[in-house]
Amino acid sequence: MRASDKIRYKINTATVTEKLIAINVLVFLFFGILNTVFSLFKISGFTAFYDWFVLPSDPAEFILKPWTIISYSFLHGGIWHLASNMLILYFSGIYFLNFFSPKRLLNYYFLGVIIGGLVFMLSYNLFPAFSGGKSYLVGASAGVMAVLIGVATQAPNMYIRLLIIGNVKFWWIAATLVAIDIIQIPMGNAGGHLAHLGGAGLGYLYTTQLHKGNDIGAWWENLMEGIANLFKKREKKAKMKTVHNTSKRASKASYASASRTSSTMSKSEKQQRIDSILDKISKSGYESLTKAEKDFLFQAGKDD
Protein backbone atom coordinates (compact mmCIF):
# COMPACT_ATOMS: atom_id res chain seq x y z
CA MET A 1 0.00 0.00 0.00
CA ARG A 2 1.38 3.40 -0.99
CA ALA A 3 2.14 6.01 1.66
CA SER A 4 -0.64 8.24 0.28
CA ASP A 5 -3.10 5.34 0.55
CA LYS A 6 -2.07 4.70 4.14
CA ILE A 7 -2.71 8.36 4.95
CA ARG A 8 -6.13 8.19 3.25
CA TYR A 9 -6.89 5.01 5.16
CA LYS A 10 -6.00 6.59 8.50
CA ILE A 11 -8.07 9.70 7.73
CA ASN A 12 -11.10 7.69 6.60
CA THR A 13 -10.99 5.32 9.59
CA ALA A 14 -10.30 8.02 12.23
CA THR A 15 -13.06 8.72 14.73
CA VAL A 16 -14.87 12.03 14.66
CA THR A 17 -13.03 12.97 17.88
CA GLU A 18 -9.65 12.32 16.26
CA LYS A 19 -10.64 14.41 13.24
CA LEU A 20 -11.66 17.33 15.46
CA ILE A 21 -8.35 17.09 17.29
CA ALA A 22 -6.44 16.97 13.99
CA ILE A 23 -8.22 20.10 12.72
CA ASN A 24 -7.48 21.98 15.94
CA VAL A 25 -3.81 21.00 15.80
CA LEU A 26 -3.47 21.92 12.12
CA VAL A 27 -5.09 25.33 12.66
CA PHE A 28 -2.79 25.95 15.63
CA LEU A 29 0.26 25.05 13.52
CA PHE A 30 -0.95 27.17 10.61
CA PHE A 31 -1.29 30.34 12.68
CA GLY A 32 1.94 29.56 14.53
CA ILE A 33 3.88 29.23 11.28
CA LEU A 34 2.18 32.31 9.85
CA ASN A 35 3.09 34.35 12.93
CA THR A 36 6.70 33.14 12.67
CA VAL A 37 6.92 34.12 9.00
CA PHE A 38 5.46 37.57 9.71
CA SER A 39 7.95 38.06 12.55
CA LEU A 40 11.02 36.84 10.63
CA PHE A 41 10.35 39.07 7.66
CA LYS A 42 9.10 41.91 9.86
CA ILE A 43 5.75 42.02 8.13
CA SER A 44 2.99 43.85 9.96
CA GLY A 45 -0.65 42.79 9.92
CA PHE A 46 -0.67 39.36 11.58
CA THR A 47 -2.71 40.57 14.55
CA ALA A 48 -5.24 42.24 12.25
CA PHE A 49 -5.57 38.98 10.28
CA TYR A 50 -5.85 36.89 13.45
CA ASP A 51 -8.58 39.18 14.79
CA TRP A 52 -10.85 38.13 11.93
CA PHE A 53 -11.23 34.71 13.55
CA VAL A 54 -11.40 35.41 17.31
CA LEU A 55 -14.77 36.06 18.96
CA PRO A 56 -15.19 39.70 20.10
CA SER A 57 -17.16 40.67 23.20
CA ASP A 58 -18.55 43.68 21.32
CA PRO A 59 -21.83 42.71 19.52
CA ALA A 60 -21.34 45.47 16.94
CA GLU A 61 -17.99 43.99 15.97
CA PHE A 62 -19.43 40.46 16.00
CA ILE A 63 -22.15 41.43 13.49
CA LEU A 64 -19.37 42.23 11.00
CA LYS A 65 -17.72 38.83 11.67
CA PRO A 66 -20.55 36.36 12.46
CA TRP A 67 -18.42 33.32 11.56
CA THR A 68 -16.29 33.96 14.64
CA ILE A 69 -18.95 32.23 16.77
CA ILE A 70 -17.44 29.01 15.36
CA SER A 71 -13.93 29.96 14.20
CA TYR A 72 -12.80 31.12 17.65
CA SER A 73 -13.01 27.54 18.92
CA PHE A 74 -10.20 26.38 16.59
CA LEU A 75 -7.76 28.99 17.91
CA HIS A 76 -5.75 28.55 21.11
CA GLY A 77 -3.65 30.83 23.26
CA GLY A 78 -0.70 28.48 23.51
CA ILE A 79 0.49 24.89 23.37
CA TRP A 80 -0.73 24.04 26.89
CA HIS A 81 -4.14 25.55 26.19
CA LEU A 82 -4.41 23.36 23.09
CA ALA A 83 -2.98 20.23 24.76
CA SER A 84 -5.31 20.34 27.78
CA ASN A 85 -8.41 20.85 25.61
CA MET A 86 -7.49 18.10 23.17
CA LEU A 87 -6.59 15.64 25.94
CA ILE A 88 -9.97 16.10 27.64
CA LEU A 89 -11.75 15.92 24.26
CA TYR A 90 -9.95 12.70 23.33
CA PHE A 91 -10.85 10.79 26.48
CA SER A 92 -14.36 12.26 26.70
CA GLY A 93 -14.92 11.34 23.06
CA ILE A 94 -13.97 7.70 23.66
CA TYR A 95 -16.71 7.29 26.26
CA PHE A 96 -19.17 9.56 24.46
CA LEU A 97 -19.12 7.37 21.34
CA ASN A 98 -20.07 4.34 23.44
CA PHE A 99 -23.48 5.95 24.00
CA PHE A 100 -24.05 8.35 21.11
CA SER A 101 -23.38 8.61 17.38
CA PRO A 102 -20.50 10.59 15.82
CA LYS A 103 -22.99 13.10 14.39
CA ARG A 104 -24.39 13.71 17.85
CA LEU A 105 -20.89 14.34 19.20
CA LEU A 106 -20.55 17.10 16.59
CA ASN A 107 -23.92 18.49 17.73
CA TYR A 108 -22.75 18.67 21.34
CA TYR A 109 -19.36 20.10 20.39
CA PHE A 110 -20.50 22.88 18.07
CA LEU A 111 -23.62 23.82 20.02
CA GLY A 112 -21.40 23.99 23.12
CA VAL A 113 -19.06 26.30 21.19
CA ILE A 114 -21.97 28.52 20.10
CA ILE A 115 -23.61 28.70 23.53
CA GLY A 116 -20.26 29.30 25.20
CA GLY A 117 -19.56 32.14 22.78
CA LEU A 118 -22.97 33.72 23.39
CA VAL A 119 -22.54 33.49 27.18
CA PHE A 120 -19.15 35.19 26.79
CA MET A 121 -20.63 38.09 24.81
CA LEU A 122 -23.67 38.45 27.06
CA SER A 123 -21.54 38.49 30.21
CA TYR A 124 -19.48 41.38 28.88
CA ASN A 125 -22.57 43.37 27.98
CA LEU A 126 -24.90 42.59 30.91
CA PHE A 127 -22.75 42.27 34.04
CA PRO A 128 -21.57 45.55 35.64
CA ALA A 129 -18.19 43.97 36.48
CA PHE A 130 -17.37 43.93 32.76
CA SER A 131 -18.70 47.40 31.96
CA GLY A 132 -16.42 49.38 29.71
CA GLY A 133 -14.23 46.38 29.00
CA LYS A 134 -13.51 44.69 25.72
CA SER A 135 -12.12 41.22 25.19
CA TYR A 136 -11.76 38.37 22.71
CA LEU A 137 -12.40 34.65 23.15
CA VAL A 138 -10.38 31.73 21.74
CA GLY A 139 -10.29 28.02 22.51
CA ALA A 140 -12.38 24.86 22.18
CA SER A 141 -13.10 24.59 25.91
CA ALA A 142 -16.85 25.31 25.63
CA GLY A 143 -17.30 22.54 23.04
CA VAL A 144 -15.07 20.16 25.00
CA MET A 145 -17.03 20.80 28.20
CA ALA A 146 -20.29 20.14 26.35
CA VAL A 147 -19.04 16.70 25.30
CA LEU A 148 -17.60 15.92 28.75
CA ILE A 149 -20.69 16.98 30.73
CA GLY A 150 -22.96 15.38 28.13
CA VAL A 151 -21.49 11.91 28.64
CA ALA A 152 -21.13 12.46 32.42
CA THR A 153 -24.86 13.17 32.56
CA GLN A 154 -25.56 10.05 30.50
CA ALA A 155 -23.40 7.74 32.65
CA PRO A 156 -22.54 9.56 35.90
CA ASN A 157 -21.62 6.40 37.83
CA MET A 158 -19.31 4.96 35.20
CA TYR A 159 -15.86 4.39 36.68
CA ILE A 160 -12.73 5.79 35.03
CA ARG A 161 -9.26 4.65 36.02
CA LEU A 162 -6.86 7.54 36.50
CA LEU A 163 -3.12 7.22 37.06
CA ILE A 164 -2.10 7.36 40.73
CA ILE A 165 -5.65 8.22 41.89
CA GLY A 166 -7.23 4.94 40.72
CA ASN A 167 -10.93 4.42 39.91
CA VAL A 168 -13.18 7.49 40.07
CA LYS A 169 -16.73 8.06 38.92
CA PHE A 170 -17.14 10.03 35.71
CA TRP A 171 -19.32 12.68 37.33
CA TRP A 172 -16.58 13.38 39.89
CA ILE A 173 -14.24 14.40 37.06
CA ALA A 174 -16.92 16.53 35.41
CA ALA A 175 -17.91 18.20 38.69
CA THR A 176 -14.25 18.96 39.52
CA LEU A 177 -13.67 20.72 36.18
CA VAL A 178 -16.88 22.73 36.56
CA ALA A 179 -15.89 23.70 40.11
CA ILE A 180 -12.44 24.82 38.92
CA ASP A 181 -14.05 27.13 36.36
CA ILE A 182 -16.38 28.63 38.98
CA ILE A 183 -13.54 29.16 41.47
CA GLN A 184 -11.33 30.81 38.84
CA ILE A 185 -13.90 33.38 37.67
CA PRO A 186 -12.72 36.08 40.14
CA MET A 187 -9.06 35.28 39.42
CA GLY A 188 -8.99 36.43 35.80
CA ASN A 189 -10.32 35.49 32.35
CA ALA A 190 -13.84 35.55 33.81
CA GLY A 191 -15.44 35.69 30.37
CA GLY A 192 -13.56 32.57 29.28
CA HIS A 193 -14.60 30.60 32.37
CA LEU A 194 -18.23 31.68 31.91
CA ALA A 195 -18.01 30.43 28.32
CA HIS A 196 -16.79 27.05 29.62
CA LEU A 197 -19.78 26.91 31.97
CA GLY A 198 -22.08 27.80 29.08
CA GLY A 199 -20.78 24.80 27.14
CA ALA A 200 -21.13 22.59 30.23
CA GLY A 201 -24.73 23.75 30.69
CA LEU A 202 -25.48 22.89 27.06
CA GLY A 203 -24.05 19.39 27.53
CA TYR A 204 -26.18 18.77 30.61
CA LEU A 205 -29.33 20.18 28.99
CA TYR A 206 -28.84 18.22 25.76
CA THR A 207 -28.55 14.87 27.54
CA THR A 208 -31.45 15.49 29.94
CA GLN A 209 -33.65 16.49 27.00
CA LEU A 210 -32.64 13.35 25.11
CA HIS A 211 -33.85 11.32 28.10
CA LYS A 212 -37.21 13.05 27.64
CA GLY A 213 -37.25 12.24 23.92
CA ASN A 214 -36.25 15.73 22.69
CA ASP A 215 -33.24 16.18 20.43
CA ILE A 216 -32.45 19.87 20.82
CA GLY A 217 -29.54 19.55 18.39
CA ALA A 218 -31.50 18.05 15.49
CA TRP A 219 -31.72 21.44 13.74
CA TRP A 220 -27.93 21.78 13.75
CA GLU A 221 -27.46 18.25 12.40
CA ASN A 222 -30.00 18.94 9.63
CA LEU A 223 -28.23 22.21 8.78
CA MET A 224 -24.84 20.49 8.52
CA GLU A 225 -26.28 17.65 6.42
CA GLY A 226 -27.93 20.18 4.11
CA ILE A 227 -24.62 21.97 3.57
CA ALA A 228 -22.79 18.66 3.07
CA ASN A 229 -25.38 17.55 0.49
CA LEU A 230 -24.83 20.73 -1.51
CA PHE A 231 -21.13 19.88 -1.86
CA LYS A 232 -21.94 16.24 -2.65
CA LYS A 233 -24.28 17.26 -5.47
CA ARG A 234 -21.60 19.49 -7.02
CA GLU A 235 -19.02 16.74 -6.69
CA LYS A 236 -21.41 14.19 -8.21
CA LYS A 237 -22.09 16.41 -11.22
CA ALA A 238 -18.35 16.91 -11.78
CA LYS A 239 -17.69 13.18 -11.55
CA MET A 240 -20.53 12.28 -13.94
CA LYS A 241 -18.81 14.25 -16.71
CA THR A 242 -15.56 12.31 -16.40
CA VAL A 243 -16.69 8.89 -15.21
CA HIS A 244 -19.88 8.24 -17.17
CA ASN A 245 -18.22 6.64 -20.19
CA THR A 246 -15.96 4.40 -18.17
CA SER A 247 -18.35 3.37 -15.38
CA LYS A 248 -19.26 -0.01 -16.92
CA ARG A 249 -15.64 -0.99 -17.51
CA ALA A 250 -14.67 0.15 -14.00
CA SER A 251 -17.53 -1.86 -12.51
CA LYS A 252 -16.47 -5.03 -14.36
CA ALA A 253 -12.84 -4.52 -13.36
CA SER A 254 -13.84 -4.01 -9.74
CA TYR A 255 -15.96 -7.17 -9.76
CA ALA A 256 -13.16 -9.19 -11.32
CA SER A 257 -10.53 -7.91 -8.92
CA ALA A 258 -12.79 -8.60 -5.93
CA SER A 259 -12.86 -12.27 -6.78
CA ARG A 260 -9.10 -12.57 -6.49
CA THR A 261 -6.86 -12.24 -3.45
CA SER A 262 -4.12 -9.68 -2.92
CA SER A 263 -1.39 -12.21 -3.54
CA THR A 264 -2.62 -13.23 -7.01
CA MET A 265 -3.21 -9.75 -8.40
CA SER A 266 -0.87 -7.69 -10.51
CA LYS A 267 0.37 -4.47 -8.98
CA SER A 268 -1.99 -2.30 -11.03
CA GLU A 269 -5.01 -4.50 -10.26
CA LYS A 270 -4.14 -4.48 -6.57
CA GLN A 271 -3.85 -0.69 -6.51
CA GLN A 272 -7.16 -0.34 -8.36
CA ARG A 273 -8.82 -2.52 -5.76
CA ILE A 274 -7.29 -0.52 -2.89
CA ASP A 275 -8.50 2.76 -4.44
CA SER A 276 -11.99 1.33 -4.84
CA ILE A 277 -12.15 0.29 -1.18
CA LEU A 278 -10.77 3.63 0.05
CA ASP A 279 -13.37 5.48 -2.03
CA LYS A 280 -16.08 3.34 -0.43
CA ILE A 281 -14.76 4.20 3.05
CA SER A 282 -14.72 7.89 2.14
CA LYS A 283 -18.35 7.80 1.00
CA SER A 284 -19.95 5.38 3.47
CA GLY A 285 -17.48 4.83 6.31
CA TYR A 286 -15.27 1.93 7.32
CA GLU A 287 -18.19 -0.10 8.70
CA SER A 288 -19.77 -0.27 5.23
CA LEU A 289 -16.97 -2.58 4.04
CA THR A 290 -17.61 -6.30 3.72
CA LYS A 291 -15.42 -8.73 5.63
CA ALA A 292 -13.65 -9.64 2.39
CA GLU A 293 -12.87 -5.98 1.69
CA LYS A 294 -11.53 -5.42 5.22
CA ASP A 295 -9.40 -8.56 4.94
CA PHE A 296 -8.07 -7.46 1.55
CA LEU A 297 -7.11 -4.01 2.85
CA PHE A 298 -5.42 -5.52 5.89
CA GLN A 299 -3.48 -8.02 3.75
CA ALA A 300 -2.48 -5.29 1.28
CA GLY A 301 -0.98 -3.32 4.14
CA LYS A 302 1.01 -6.35 5.29
CA ASP A 303 2.24 -7.16 1.78
CA ASP A 304 3.69 -3.66 1.38
Coordinates of C-alpha atoms in Angstrom, one line a residue:
M1 CA 0.0 0.0 0.0
R2 CA 1.4 3.4 -1.0
A3 CA 2.1 6.0 1.7
S4 CA -0.6 8.2 0.3
D5 CA -3.1 5.3 0.5
K6 CA -2.1 4.7 4.1
I7 CA -2.7 8.4 4.9
R8 CA -6.1 8.2 3.3
Y9 CA -6.9 5.0 5.2
K10 CA -6.0 6.6 8.5
I11 CA -8.1 9.7 7.7
N12 CA -11.1 7.7 6.6
T13 CA -11.0 5.3 9.6
A14 CA -10.3 8.0 12.2
T15 CA -13.1 8.7 14.7
V16 CA -14.9 12.0 14.7
T17 CA -13.0 13.0 17.9
E18 CA -9.6 12.3 16.3
K19 CA -10.6 14.4 13.2
L20 CA -11.7 17.3 15.5
I21 CA -8.3 17.1 17.3
A22 CA -6.4 17.0 14.0
I23 CA -8.2 20.1 12.7
N24 CA -7.5 22.0 15.9
V25 CA -3.8 21.0 15.8
L26 CA -3.5 21.9 12.1
V27 CA -5.1 25.3 12.7
F28 CA -2.8 26.0 15.6
L29 CA 0.3 25.1 13.5
F30 CA -1.0 27.2 10.6
F31 CA -1.3 30.3 12.7
G32 CA 1.9 29.6 14.5
I33 CA 3.9 29.2 11.3
L34 CA 2.2 32.3 9.9
N35 CA 3.1 34.4 12.9
T36 CA 6.7 33.1 12.7
V37 CA 6.9 34.1 9.0
F38 CA 5.5 37.6 9.7
S39 CA 8.0 38.1 12.5
L40 CA 11.0 36.8 10.6
F41 CA 10.3 39.1 7.7
K42 CA 9.1 41.9 9.9
I43 CA 5.7 42.0 8.1
S44 CA 3.0 43.8 10.0
G45 CA -0.7 42.8 9.9
F46 CA -0.7 39.4 11.6
T47 CA -2.7 40.6 14.5
A48 CA -5.2 42.2 12.2
F49 CA -5.6 39.0 10.3
Y50 CA -5.8 36.9 13.5
D51 CA -8.6 39.2 14.8
W52 CA -10.9 38.1 11.9
F53 CA -11.2 34.7 13.6
V54 CA -11.4 35.4 17.3
L55 CA -14.8 36.1 19.0
P56 CA -15.2 39.7 20.1
S57 CA -17.2 40.7 23.2
D58 CA -18.6 43.7 21.3
P59 CA -21.8 42.7 19.5
A60 CA -21.3 45.5 16.9
E61 CA -18.0 44.0 16.0
F62 CA -19.4 40.5 16.0
I63 CA -22.1 41.4 13.5
L64 CA -19.4 42.2 11.0
K65 CA -17.7 38.8 11.7
P66 CA -20.6 36.4 12.5
W67 CA -18.4 33.3 11.6
T68 CA -16.3 34.0 14.6
I69 CA -19.0 32.2 16.8
I70 CA -17.4 29.0 15.4
S71 CA -13.9 30.0 14.2
Y72 CA -12.8 31.1 17.6
S73 CA -13.0 27.5 18.9
F74 CA -10.2 26.4 16.6
L75 CA -7.8 29.0 17.9
H76 CA -5.7 28.5 21.1
G77 CA -3.7 30.8 23.3
G78 CA -0.7 28.5 23.5
I79 CA 0.5 24.9 23.4
W80 CA -0.7 24.0 26.9
H81 CA -4.1 25.6 26.2
L82 CA -4.4 23.4 23.1
A83 CA -3.0 20.2 24.8
S84 CA -5.3 20.3 27.8
N85 CA -8.4 20.8 25.6
M86 CA -7.5 18.1 23.2
L87 CA -6.6 15.6 25.9
I88 CA -10.0 16.1 27.6
L89 CA -11.7 15.9 24.3
Y90 CA -9.9 12.7 23.3
F91 CA -10.9 10.8 26.5
S92 CA -14.4 12.3 26.7
G93 CA -14.9 11.3 23.1
I94 CA -14.0 7.7 23.7
Y95 CA -16.7 7.3 26.3
F96 CA -19.2 9.6 24.5
L97 CA -19.1 7.4 21.3
N98 CA -20.1 4.3 23.4
F99 CA -23.5 6.0 24.0
F100 CA -24.1 8.3 21.1
S101 CA -23.4 8.6 17.4
P102 CA -20.5 10.6 15.8
K103 CA -23.0 13.1 14.4
R104 CA -24.4 13.7 17.9
L105 CA -20.9 14.3 19.2
L106 CA -20.6 17.1 16.6
N107 CA -23.9 18.5 17.7
Y108 CA -22.7 18.7 21.3
Y109 CA -19.4 20.1 20.4
F110 CA -20.5 22.9 18.1
L111 CA -23.6 23.8 20.0
G112 CA -21.4 24.0 23.1
V113 CA -19.1 26.3 21.2
I114 CA -22.0 28.5 20.1
I115 CA -23.6 28.7 23.5
G116 CA -20.3 29.3 25.2
G117 CA -19.6 32.1 22.8
L118 CA -23.0 33.7 23.4
V119 CA -22.5 33.5 27.2
F120 CA -19.2 35.2 26.8
M121 CA -20.6 38.1 24.8
L122 CA -23.7 38.5 27.1
S123 CA -21.5 38.5 30.2
Y124 CA -19.5 41.4 28.9
N125 CA -22.6 43.4 28.0
L126 CA -24.9 42.6 30.9
F127 CA -22.7 42.3 34.0
P128 CA -21.6 45.5 35.6
A129 CA -18.2 44.0 36.5
F130 CA -17.4 43.9 32.8
S131 CA -18.7 47.4 32.0
G132 CA -16.4 49.4 29.7
G133 CA -14.2 46.4 29.0
K134 CA -13.5 44.7 25.7
S135 CA -12.1 41.2 25.2
Y136 CA -11.8 38.4 22.7
L137 CA -12.4 34.6 23.2
V138 CA -10.4 31.7 21.7
G139 CA -10.3 28.0 22.5
A140 CA -12.4 24.9 22.2
S141 CA -13.1 24.6 25.9
A142 CA -16.8 25.3 25.6
G143 CA -17.3 22.5 23.0
V144 CA -15.1 20.2 25.0
M145 CA -17.0 20.8 28.2
A146 CA -20.3 20.1 26.3
V147 CA -19.0 16.7 25.3
L148 CA -17.6 15.9 28.8
I149 CA -20.7 17.0 30.7
G150 CA -23.0 15.4 28.1
V151 CA -21.5 11.9 28.6
A152 CA -21.1 12.5 32.4
T153 CA -24.9 13.2 32.6
Q154 CA -25.6 10.1 30.5
A155 CA -23.4 7.7 32.6
P156 CA -22.5 9.6 35.9
N157 CA -21.6 6.4 37.8
M158 CA -19.3 5.0 35.2
Y159 CA -15.9 4.4 36.7
I160 CA -12.7 5.8 35.0
R161 CA -9.3 4.6 36.0
L162 CA -6.9 7.5 36.5
L163 CA -3.1 7.2 37.1
I164 CA -2.1 7.4 40.7
I165 CA -5.6 8.2 41.9
G166 CA -7.2 4.9 40.7
N167 CA -10.9 4.4 39.9
V168 CA -13.2 7.5 40.1
K169 CA -16.7 8.1 38.9
F170 CA -17.1 10.0 35.7
W171 CA -19.3 12.7 37.3
W172 CA -16.6 13.4 39.9
I173 CA -14.2 14.4 37.1
A174 CA -16.9 16.5 35.4
A175 CA -17.9 18.2 38.7
T176 CA -14.3 19.0 39.5
L177 CA -13.7 20.7 36.2
V178 CA -16.9 22.7 36.6
A179 CA -15.9 23.7 40.1
I180 CA -12.4 24.8 38.9
D181 CA -14.0 27.1 36.4
I182 CA -16.4 28.6 39.0
I183 CA -13.5 29.2 41.5
Q184 CA -11.3 30.8 38.8
I185 CA -13.9 33.4 37.7
P186 CA -12.7 36.1 40.1
M187 CA -9.1 35.3 39.4
G188 CA -9.0 36.4 35.8
N189 CA -10.3 35.5 32.3
A190 CA -13.8 35.6 33.8
G191 CA -15.4 35.7 30.4
G192 CA -13.6 32.6 29.3
H193 CA -14.6 30.6 32.4
L194 CA -18.2 31.7 31.9
A195 CA -18.0 30.4 28.3
H196 CA -16.8 27.0 29.6
L197 CA -19.8 26.9 32.0
G198 CA -22.1 27.8 29.1
G199 CA -20.8 24.8 27.1
A200 CA -21.1 22.6 30.2
G201 CA -24.7 23.8 30.7
L202 CA -25.5 22.9 27.1
G203 CA -24.0 19.4 27.5
Y204 CA -26.2 18.8 30.6
L205 CA -29.3 20.2 29.0
Y206 CA -28.8 18.2 25.8
T207 CA -28.5 14.9 27.5
T208 CA -31.4 15.5 29.9
Q209 CA -33.6 16.5 27.0
L210 CA -32.6 13.3 25.1
H211 CA -33.8 11.3 28.1
K212 CA -37.2 13.0 27.6
G213 CA -37.3 12.2 23.9
N214 CA -36.3 15.7 22.7
D215 CA -33.2 16.2 20.4
I216 CA -32.4 19.9 20.8
G217 CA -29.5 19.5 18.4
A218 CA -31.5 18.1 15.5
W219 CA -31.7 21.4 13.7
W220 CA -27.9 21.8 13.8
E221 CA -27.5 18.3 12.4
N222 CA -30.0 18.9 9.6
L223 CA -28.2 22.2 8.8
M224 CA -24.8 20.5 8.5
E225 CA -26.3 17.6 6.4
G226 CA -27.9 20.2 4.1
I227 CA -24.6 22.0 3.6
A228 CA -22.8 18.7 3.1
N229 CA -25.4 17.6 0.5
L230 CA -24.8 20.7 -1.5
F231 CA -21.1 19.9 -1.9
K232 CA -21.9 16.2 -2.7
K233 CA -24.3 17.3 -5.5
R234 CA -21.6 19.5 -7.0
E235 CA -19.0 16.7 -6.7
K236 CA -21.4 14.2 -8.2
K237 CA -22.1 16.4 -11.2
A238 CA -18.3 16.9 -11.8
K239 CA -17.7 13.2 -11.5
M240 CA -20.5 12.3 -13.9
K241 CA -18.8 14.2 -16.7
T242 CA -15.6 12.3 -16.4
V243 CA -16.7 8.9 -15.2
H244 CA -19.9 8.2 -17.2
N245 CA -18.2 6.6 -20.2
T246 CA -16.0 4.4 -18.2
S247 CA -18.3 3.4 -15.4
K248 CA -19.3 0.0 -16.9
R249 CA -15.6 -1.0 -17.5
A250 CA -14.7 0.2 -14.0
S251 CA -17.5 -1.9 -12.5
K252 CA -16.5 -5.0 -14.4
A253 CA -12.8 -4.5 -13.4
S254 CA -13.8 -4.0 -9.7
Y255 CA -16.0 -7.2 -9.8
A256 CA -13.2 -9.2 -11.3
S257 CA -10.5 -7.9 -8.9
A258 CA -12.8 -8.6 -5.9
S259 CA -12.9 -12.3 -6.8
R260 CA -9.1 -12.6 -6.5
T261 CA -6.9 -12.2 -3.4
S262 CA -4.1 -9.7 -2.9
S263 CA -1.4 -12.2 -3.5
T264 CA -2.6 -13.2 -7.0
M265 CA -3.2 -9.8 -8.4
S266 CA -0.9 -7.7 -10.5
K267 CA 0.4 -4.5 -9.0
S268 CA -2.0 -2.3 -11.0
E269 CA -5.0 -4.5 -10.3
K270 CA -4.1 -4.5 -6.6
Q271 CA -3.8 -0.7 -6.5
Q272 CA -7.2 -0.3 -8.4
R273 CA -8.8 -2.5 -5.8
I274 CA -7.3 -0.5 -2.9
D275 CA -8.5 2.8 -4.4
S276 CA -12.0 1.3 -4.8
I277 CA -12.2 0.3 -1.2
L278 CA -10.8 3.6 0.0
D279 CA -13.4 5.5 -2.0
K280 CA -16.1 3.3 -0.4
I281 CA -14.8 4.2 3.0
S282 CA -14.7 7.9 2.1
K283 CA -18.4 7.8 1.0
S284 CA -20.0 5.4 3.5
G285 CA -17.5 4.8 6.3
Y286 CA -15.3 1.9 7.3
E287 CA -18.2 -0.1 8.7
S288 CA -19.8 -0.3 5.2
L289 CA -17.0 -2.6 4.0
T290 CA -17.6 -6.3 3.7
K291 CA -15.4 -8.7 5.6
A292 CA -13.7 -9.6 2.4
E293 CA -12.9 -6.0 1.7
K294 CA -11.5 -5.4 5.2
D295 CA -9.4 -8.6 4.9
F296 CA -8.1 -7.5 1.6
L297 CA -7.1 -4.0 2.9
F298 CA -5.4 -5.5 5.9
Q299 CA -3.5 -8.0 3.7
A300 CA -2.5 -5.3 1.3
G301 CA -1.0 -3.3 4.1
K302 CA 1.0 -6.3 5.3
D303 CA 2.2 -7.2 1.8
D304 CA 3.7 -3.7 1.4

